Amino acid sequence: MKITLTSDESILLEPLSGPLTIEAENADTQYSPFHMLASALASCTFSVLHSWASNAGVGWEDLSIAVKWAFAEKPHRVGAMDVELKWPSLPTDRTNVALRASQLCAVHATLSQSPEIRITREGTPTSSAPATAPGMPASAPAQQIDESTSGP
């Protein structure tokens, strides 16, 4: 499998034999956490579609998956992700089924359902109630700041 960083906000996953490789079209592009997030979504989607195609008798060898994302603010985060299936040999009448199957990816489900994230420090007791920042709903990611400390 090969993942190509096509920009600071996009990747392309291609099913090549051999070990996973990560390449960039531009030498200045670094593999960021956002590329990792998109890679997780693309590889999970590929795995689900590979399984579906194998069982449905559909060729998957020319399937590649492009993922683009856009940022949102307050707080800064990925606000939208676009997944494009590049699959020339997929019969047109199987497109809707393939699109539905792609949504069975567990990473897709995780990103769609906003998981609760808890951050703790090793060796400290955890609170039973998640901390939230002022103005943020309890279901949103939160940051707790100890105002008695300074610095990073």
mmCIF file of N, CA and C in Angstrom, residues 30-129:
data_model
loop_
_atom_site.group_PDB
_atom_site.id
_atom_site.type_symbol
_atom_site.label_atom_id
_atom_site.label_comp_id
_atom_site.label_asym_id
_atom_site.label_seq_id
_atom_site.Cartn_x
_atom_site.Cartn_y
_atom_site.Cartn_z
ATOM 1 N N GLN A 30 5.471 17.587 5.255
ATOM 2 C CA GLN A 30 5.701 16.679 6.378
ATOM 3 C C GLN A 30 4.445 15.859 6.628
ATOM 4 N N TYR A 31 4.613 14.618 7.098
ATOM 5 C CA TYR A 31 3.489 13.740 7.432
ATOM 6 C C TYR A 31 2.925 14.207 8.767
ATOM 7 N N SER A 32 1.851 14.968 8.702
ATOM 8 C CA SER A 32 1.271 15.611 9.884
ATOM 9 C C SER A 32 0.233 14.710 10.549
ATOM 10 N N PRO A 33 -0.193 15.062 11.763
ATOM 11 C CA PRO A 33 -1.290 14.322 12.388
ATOM 12 C C PRO A 33 -2.557 14.320 11.526
ATOM 13 N N PHE A 34 -2.768 15.367 10.744
ATOM 14 C CA PHE A 34 -3.950 15.427 9.882
ATOM 15 C C PHE A 34 -3.821 14.443 8.717
ATOM 16 N N HIS A 35 -2.602 14.289 8.195
ATOM 17 C CA HIS A 35 -2.362 13.258 7.185
ATOM 18 C C HIS A 35 -2.604 11.870 7.786
ATOM 19 N N MET A 36 -2.206 11.696 9.046
ATOM 20 C CA MET A 36 -2.417 10.406 9.715
ATOM 21 C C MET A 36 -3.907 10.109 9.864
ATOM 22 N N LEU A 37 -4.678 11.122 10.232
ATOM 23 C CA LEU A 37 -6.124 10.959 10.367
ATOM 24 C C LEU A 37 -6.741 10.560 9.025
ATOM 25 N N ALA A 38 -6.357 11.258 7.970
ATOM 26 C CA ALA A 38 -6.869 10.939 6.632
ATOM 27 C C ALA A 38 -6.400 9.557 6.180
ATOM 28 N N SER A 39 -5.172 9.197 6.529
ATOM 29 C CA SER A 39 -4.650 7.870 6.180
ATOM 30 C C SER A 39 -5.448 6.773 6.865
ATOM 31 N N ALA A 40 -5.819 7.009 8.128
ATOM 32 C CA ALA A 40 -6.633 6.030 8.852
ATOM 33 C C ALA A 40 -7.984 5.851 8.167
ATOM 34 N N LEU A 41 -8.612 6.954 7.792
ATOM 35 C CA LEU A 41 -9.909 6.880 7.115
ATOM 36 C C LEU A 41 -9.777 6.186 5.760
ATOM 37 N N ALA A 42 -8.752 6.543 4.998
ATOM 38 C CA ALA A 42 -8.564 5.941 3.674
ATOM 39 C C ALA A 42 -8.257 4.453 3.766
ATOM 40 N N SER A 43 -7.373 4.054 4.677
ATOM 41 C CA SER A 43 -7.012 2.636 4.755
ATOM 42 C C SER A 43 -8.161 1.793 5.293
ATOM 43 N N CYS A 44 -8.938 2.329 6.226
ATOM 44 C CA CYS A 44 -10.111 1.618 6.729
ATOM 45 C C CYS A 44 -11.149 1.464 5.611
ATOM 46 N N THR A 45 -11.394 2.535 4.890
ATOM 47 C CA THR A 45 -12.344 2.496 3.776
ATOM 48 C C THR A 45 -11.883 1.492 2.725
ATOM 49 N N PHE A 46 -10.589 1.511 2.425
ATOM 50 C CA PHE A 46 -10.054 0.559 1.454
ATOM 51 C C PHE A 46 -10.269 -0.878 1.925
ATOM 52 N N SER A 47 -9.995 -1.149 3.190
ATOM 53 C CA SER A 47 -10.153 -2.512 3.722
ATOM 54 C C SER A 47 -11.590 -3.000 3.590
ATOM 55 N N VAL A 48 -12.538 -2.126 3.933
ATOM 56 C CA VAL A 48 -13.953 -2.493 3.831
ATOM 57 C C VAL A 48 -14.334 -2.745 2.370
ATOM 58 N N LEU A 49 -13.905 -1.866 1.479
ATOM 59 C CA LEU A 49 -14.261 -2.024 0.067
ATOM 60 C C LEU A 49 -13.562 -3.226 -0.562
ATOM 61 N N HIS A 50 -12.343 -3.500 -0.161
ATOM 62 C CA HIS A 50 -11.630 -4.681 -0.651
ATOM 63 C C HIS A 50 -12.401 -5.942 -0.271
ATOM 64 N N SER A 51 -12.845 -6.003 0.979
ATOM 65 C CA SER A 51 -13.614 -7.158 1.446
ATOM 66 C C SER A 51 -14.933 -7.283 0.680
ATOM 67 N N TRP A 52 -15.650 -6.154 0.551
ATOM 68 C CA TRP A 52 -16.924 -6.171 -0.163
ATOM 69 C C TRP A 52 -16.718 -6.606 -1.614
ATOM 70 N N ALA A 53 -15.733 -6.011 -2.285
ATOM 71 C CA ALA A 53 -15.495 -6.313 -3.697
ATOM 72 C C ALA A 53 -15.124 -7.780 -3.893
ATOM 73 N N SER A 54 -14.300 -8.307 -3.003
ATOM 74 C CA SER A 54 -13.898 -9.716 -3.107
ATOM 75 C C SER A 54 -15.101 -10.637 -2.987
ATOM 76 N N ASN A 55 -16.004 -10.329 -2.061
ATOM 77 C CA ASN A 55 -17.205 -11.152 -1.874
ATOM 78 C C ASN A 55 -18.233 -10.952 -2.983
ATOM 79 N N ALA A 56 -18.247 -9.760 -3.588
ATOM 80 C CA ALA A 56 -19.229 -9.460 -4.634
ATOM 81 C C ALA A 56 -18.720 -9.806 -6.029
ATOM 82 N N GLY A 57 -17.480 -10.276 -6.116
ATOM 83 C CA GLY A 57 -16.927 -10.614 -7.420
ATOM 84 C C GLY A 57 -16.581 -9.398 -8.259
ATOM 85 N N VAL A 58 -16.243 -8.294 -7.595
ATOM 86 C CA VAL A 58 -15.887 -7.052 -8.284
ATOM 87 C C VAL A 58 -14.378 -6.853 -8.148
ATOM 88 N N GLY A 59 -13.716 -6.502 -9.233
ATOM 89 C CA GLY A 59 -12.277 -6.243 -9.175
ATOM 90 C C GLY A 59 -11.983 -4.998 -8.344
ATOM 91 N N TRP A 60 -10.973 -5.083 -7.521
ATOM 92 C CA TRP A 60 -10.611 -3.960 -6.641
ATOM 93 C C TRP A 60 -9.202 -3.439 -6.930
ATOM 94 N N GLU A 61 -8.485 -4.089 -7.833
ATOM 95 C CA GLU A 61 -7.068 -3.801 -8.040
ATOM 96 C C GLU A 61 -6.784 -2.359 -8.473
ATOM 97 N N ASP A 62 -7.742 -1.707 -9.120
ATOM 98 C CA ASP A 62 -7.519 -0.325 -9.562
ATOM 99 C C ASP A 62 -8.192 0.699 -8.641
ATOM 100 N N LEU A 63 -8.612 0.275 -7.461
ATOM 101 C CA LEU A 63 -9.227 1.192 -6.492
ATOM 102 C C LEU A 63 -8.144 2.006 -5.796
ATOM 103 N N SER A 64 -8.280 3.299 -5.824
ATOM 104 C CA SER A 64 -7.456 4.180 -5.000
ATOM 105 C C SER A 64 -8.411 5.155 -4.322
ATOM 106 N N ILE A 65 -7.962 5.710 -3.210
ATOM 107 C CA ILE A 65 -8.841 6.564 -2.404
ATOM 108 C C ILE A 65 -8.131 7.873 -2.105
ATOM 109 N N ALA A 66 -8.777 8.971 -2.477
ATOM 110 C CA ALA A 66 -8.255 10.305 -2.187
ATOM 111 C C ALA A 66 -9.048 10.886 -1.018
ATOM 112 N N VAL A 67 -8.346 11.508 -0.090
ATOM 113 C CA VAL A 67 -9.004 12.163 1.043
ATOM 114 C C VAL A 67 -8.484 13.591 1.126
ATOM 115 N N LYS A 68 -9.425 14.535 1.178
ATOM 116 C CA LYS A 68 -9.111 15.956 1.374
ATOM 117 C C LYS A 68 -9.810 16.409 2.640
ATOM 118 N N TRP A 69 -9.265 17.413 3.282
ATOM 119 C CA TRP A 69 -9.927 17.953 4.464
ATOM 120 C C TRP A 69 -9.806 19.464 4.471
ATOM 121 N N ALA A 70 -10.726 20.072 5.214
ATOM 122 C CA ALA A 70 -10.737 21.526 5.394
ATOM 123 C C ALA A 70 -10.832 21.791 6.887
ATOM 124 N N PHE A 71 -10.223 22.862 7.296
ATOM 125 C CA PHE A 71 -10.208 23.202 8.712
ATOM 126 C C PHE A 71 -11.389 24.087 9.089
ATOM 127 N N ALA A 72 -11.759 24.002 10.347
ATOM 128 C CA ALA A 72 -12.766 24.873 10.956
ATOM 129 C C ALA A 72 -12.098 25.514 12.169
ATOM 130 N N GLU A 73 -12.705 26.545 12.689
ATOM 131 C CA GLU A 73 -12.120 27.270 13.823
ATOM 132 C C GLU A 73 -13.048 27.268 15.025
ATOM 133 N N LYS A 74 -12.484 27.682 16.140
ATOM 134 C CA LYS A 74 -13.183 27.861 17.427
ATOM 135 C C LYS A 74 -13.838 26.583 17.906
ATOM 136 N N PRO A 75 -13.071 25.554 18.201
ATOM 137 C CA PRO A 75 -11.607 25.469 18.180
ATOM 138 C C PRO A 75 -11.088 25.020 16.810
ATOM 139 N N HIS A 76 -9.791 25.252 16.573
ATOM 140 C CA HIS A 76 -9.154 24.826 15.328
ATOM 141 C C HIS A 76 -9.200 23.303 15.253
ATOM 142 N N ARG A 77 -9.725 22.785 14.150
ATOM 143 C CA ARG A 77 -9.902 21.342 13.990
ATOM 144 C C ARG A 77 -10.200 21.048 12.520
ATOM 145 N N VAL A 78 -10.241 19.778 12.186
ATOM 146 C CA VAL A 78 -10.721 19.377 10.864
ATOM 147 C C VAL A 78 -12.233 19.524 10.897
ATOM 148 N N GLY A 79 -12.766 20.335 10.006
ATOM 149 C CA GLY A 79 -14.204 20.584 9.982
ATOM 150 C C GLY A 79 -14.947 19.746 8.961
ATOM 151 N N ALA A 80 -14.240 19.293 7.929
ATOM 152 C CA ALA A 80 -14.876 18.477 6.887
ATOM 153 C C ALA A 80 -13.820 17.611 6.220
ATOM 154 N N MET A 81 -14.240 16.420 5.828
ATOM 155 C CA MET A 81 -13.363 15.510 5.091
ATOM 156 C C MET A 81 -14.132 15.001 3.874
ATOM 157 N N ASP A 82 -13.471 14.995 2.730
ATOM 158 C CA ASP A 82 -14.056 14.476 1.499
ATOM 159 C C ASP A 82 -13.275 13.241 1.078
ATOM 160 N N VAL A 83 -13.979 12.139 0.895
ATOM 161 C CA VAL A 83 -13.375 10.881 0.459
ATOM 162 C C VAL A 83 -13.857 10.623 -0.966
ATOM 163 N N GLU A 84 -12.915 10.436 -1.880
ATOM 164 C CA GLU A 84 -13.257 10.168 -3.279
ATOM 165 C C GLU A 84 -12.720 8.796 -3.675
ATOM 166 N N LEU A 85 -13.621 7.938 -4.135
ATOM 167 C CA LEU A 85 -13.224 6.623 -4.624
ATOM 168 C C LEU A 85 -12.844 6.761 -6.091
ATOM 169 N N LYS A 86 -11.612 6.434 -6.416
ATOM 170 C CA LYS A 86 -11.143 6.422 -7.806
ATOM 171 C C LYS A 86 -11.090 4.947 -8.200
ATOM 172 N N TRP A 87 -12.105 4.518 -8.930
ATOM 173 C CA TRP A 87 -12.287 3.092 -9.177
ATOM 174 C C TRP A 87 -12.813 2.898 -10.592
ATOM 175 N N PRO A 88 -11.946 3.019 -11.598
ATOM 176 C CA PRO A 88 -12.389 2.950 -12.995
ATOM 177 C C PRO A 88 -13.140 1.678 -13.366
ATOM 178 N N SER A 89 -12.768 0.533 -12.791
ATOM 179 C CA SER A 89 -13.403 -0.726 -13.194
ATOM 180 C C SER A 89 -14.705 -1.022 -12.458
ATOM 181 N N LEU A 90 -15.081 -0.201 -11.483
ATOM 182 C CA LEU A 90 -16.329 -0.444 -10.755
ATOM 183 C C LEU A 90 -17.508 -0.217 -11.697
ATOM 184 N N PRO A 91 -18.348 -1.233 -11.880
ATOM 185 C CA PRO A 91 -19.522 -1.043 -12.739
ATOM 186 C C PRO A 91 -20.420 0.069 -12.184
ATOM 187 N N THR A 92 -20.940 0.886 -13.072
ATOM 188 C CA THR A 92 -21.779 2.013 -12.673
ATOM 189 C C THR A 92 -22.948 1.571 -11.811
ATOM 190 N N ASP A 93 -23.533 0.431 -12.137
ATOM 191 C CA ASP A 93 -24.691 -0.023 -11.369
ATOM 192 C C ASP A 93 -24.318 -0.537 -9.973
ATOM 193 N N ARG A 94 -23.034 -0.613 -9.648
ATOM 194 C CA ARG A 94 -22.601 -1.039 -8.310
ATOM 195 C C ARG A 94 -22.111 0.143 -7.466
ATOM 196 N N THR A 95 -22.134 1.348 -8.034
ATOM 197 C CA THR A 95 -21.602 2.520 -7.335
ATOM 198 C C THR A 95 -22.310 2.783 -6.016
ATOM 199 N N ASN A 96 -23.640 2.817 -6.015
ATOM 200 C CA ASN A 96 -24.367 3.119 -4.773
ATOM 201 C C ASN A 96 -24.105 2.088 -3.688
ATOM 202 N N VAL A 97 -24.001 0.824 -4.072
ATOM 203 C CA VAL A 97 -23.713 -0.227 -3.092
ATOM 204 C C VAL A 97 -22.308 -0.028 -2.522
ATOM 205 N N ALA A 98 -21.353 0.289 -3.379
ATOM 206 C CA ALA A 98 -19.979 0.525 -2.916
ATOM 207 C C ALA A 98 -19.919 1.730 -1.978
ATOM 208 N N LEU A 99 -20.651 2.791 -2.303
ATOM 209 C CA LEU A 99 -20.669 3.970 -1.432
ATOM 210 C C LEU A 99 -21.269 3.633 -0.071
ATOM 211 N N ARG A 100 -22.339 2.848 -0.062
ATOM 212 C CA ARG A 100 -22.931 2.420 1.219
ATOM 213 C C ARG A 100 -21.967 1.532 1.994
ATOM 214 N N ALA A 101 -21.308 0.617 1.308
ATOM 215 C CA ALA A 101 -20.350 -0.277 1.967
ATOM 216 C C ALA A 101 -19.204 0.515 2.582
ATOM 217 N N SER A 102 -18.763 1.561 1.904
ATOM 218 C CA SER A 102 -17.637 2.348 2.419
ATOM 219 C C SER A 102 -17.955 2.984 3.766
ATOM 220 N N GLN A 103 -19.226 3.223 4.036
ATOM 221 C CA GLN A 103 -19.616 3.830 5.305
ATOM 222 C C GLN A 103 -19.580 2.839 6.462
ATOM 223 N N LEU A 104 -19.303 1.562 6.185
ATOM 224 C CA LEU A 104 -19.165 0.562 7.244
ATOM 225 C C LEU A 104 -17.791 0.607 7.904
ATOM 226 N N CYS A 105 -16.910 1.419 7.383
ATOM 227 C CA CYS A 105 -15.579 1.592 7.979
ATOM 228 C C CYS A 105 -15.720 2.119 9.407
ATOM 229 N N ALA A 106 -15.061 1.469 10.354
ATOM 230 C CA ALA A 106 -15.158 1.868 11.765
ATOM 231 C C ALA A 106 -14.555 3.249 12.020
ATOM 232 N N VAL A 107 -13.552 3.646 11.249
ATOM 233 C CA VAL A 107 -12.988 4.991 11.413
ATOM 234 C C VAL A 107 -14.012 6.024 10.963
ATOM 235 N N HIS A 108 -14.718 5.759 9.869
ATOM 236 C CA HIS A 108 -15.793 6.641 9.410
ATOM 237 C C HIS A 108 -16.841 6.792 10.508
ATOM 238 N N ALA A 109 -17.256 5.676 11.100
ATOM 239 C CA ALA A 109 -18.256 5.721 12.173
ATOM 240 C C ALA A 109 -17.739 6.498 13.381
ATOM 241 N N THR A 110 -16.476 6.311 13.723
ATOM 242 C CA THR A 110 -15.883 7.024 14.863
ATOM 243 C C THR A 110 -15.876 8.527 14.616
ATOM 244 N N LEU A 111 -15.450 8.941 13.436
ATOM 245 C CA LEU A 111 -15.406 10.372 13.126
ATOM 246 C C LEU A 111 -16.806 10.966 13.031
ATOM 247 N N SER A 112 -17.780 10.172 12.622
ATOM 248 C CA SER A 112 -19.160 10.645 12.500
ATOM 249 C C SER A 112 -19.854 10.791 13.845
ATOM 250 N N GLN A 113 -19.376 10.096 14.868
ATOM 251 C CA GLN A 113 -20.054 10.067 16.167
ATOM 252 C C GLN A 113 -19.333 10.832 17.273
ATOM 253 N N SER A 114 -18.307 11.592 16.988
ATOM 254 C CA SER A 114 -17.577 12.405 17.978
ATOM 255 C C SER A 114 -17.303 11.645 19.276
ATOM 256 N N PRO A 115 -16.260 10.829 19.297
ATOM 257 C CA PRO A 115 -15.979 10.065 20.513
ATOM 258 C C PRO A 115 -15.584 10.974 21.671
ATOM 259 N N GLU A 116 -15.858 10.518 22.871
ATOM 260 C CA GLU A 116 -15.403 11.248 24.055
ATOM 261 C C GLU A 116 -13.913 10.981 24.205
ATOM 262 N N ILE A 117 -13.143 12.024 24.416
ATOM 263 C CA ILE A 117 -11.695 11.901 24.566
ATOM 264 C C ILE A 117 -11.312 12.388 25.953
ATOM 265 N N ARG A 118 -10.605 11.548 26.698
ATOM 266 C CA ARG A 118 -10.142 11.922 28.029
ATOM 267 C C ARG A 118 -8.624 11.998 28.013
ATOM 268 N N ILE A 119 -8.091 13.081 28.538
ATOM 269 C CA ILE A 119 -6.645 13.241 28.634
ATOM 270 C C ILE A 119 -6.295 13.319 30.111
ATOM 271 N N THR A 120 -5.389 12.461 30.542
ATOM 272 C CA THR A 120 -4.975 12.439 31.942
ATOM 273 C C THR A 120 -3.460 12.476 32.022
ATOM 274 N N ARG A 121 -2.987 12.690 33.214
ATOM 275 C CA ARG A 121 -1.559 12.620 33.468
ATOM 276 C C ARG A 121 -1.300 11.347 34.254
ATOM 277 N N GLU A 122 -0.297 10.608 33.860
ATOM 278 C CA GLU A 122 0.050 9.360 34.534
ATOM 279 C C GLU A 122 0.250 9.612 36.024
ATOM 280 N N GLY A 123 -0.376 8.757 36.829
ATOM 281 C CA GLY A 123 -0.192 8.837 38.271
ATOM 282 C C GLY A 123 -1.129 9.783 38.987
ATOM 283 N N THR A 124 -2.027 10.455 38.263
ATOM 284 C CA THR A 124 -2.972 11.352 38.928
ATOM 285 C C THR A 124 -4.364 10.754 38.834
ATOM 286 N N PRO A 125 -5.172 10.949 39.878
ATOM 287 C CA PRO A 125 -6.535 10.414 39.828
ATOM 288 C C PRO A 125 -7.341 11.114 38.738
ATOM 289 N N THR A 126 -8.270 10.382 38.143
ATOM 290 C CA THR A 126 -9.118 10.969 37.107
ATOM 291 C C THR A 126 -10.454 11.361 37.701
ATOM 292 N N SER A 127 -11.008 12.411 37.172
ATOM 293 C CA SER A 127 -12.320 12.882 37.596
ATOM 294 C C SER A 127 -13.380 12.059 36.882
ATOM 295 N N SER A 128 -14.510 11.853 37.538
ATOM 296 C CA SER A 128 -15.588 11.110 36.885
ATOM 297 C C SER A 128 -16.321 11.975 35.869
ATOM 298 N N ALA A 129 -16.212 13.293 36.010
ATOM 299 C CA ALA A 129 -16.875 14.203 35.069
ATOM 300 C C ALA A 129 -15.830 14.776 34.122
#
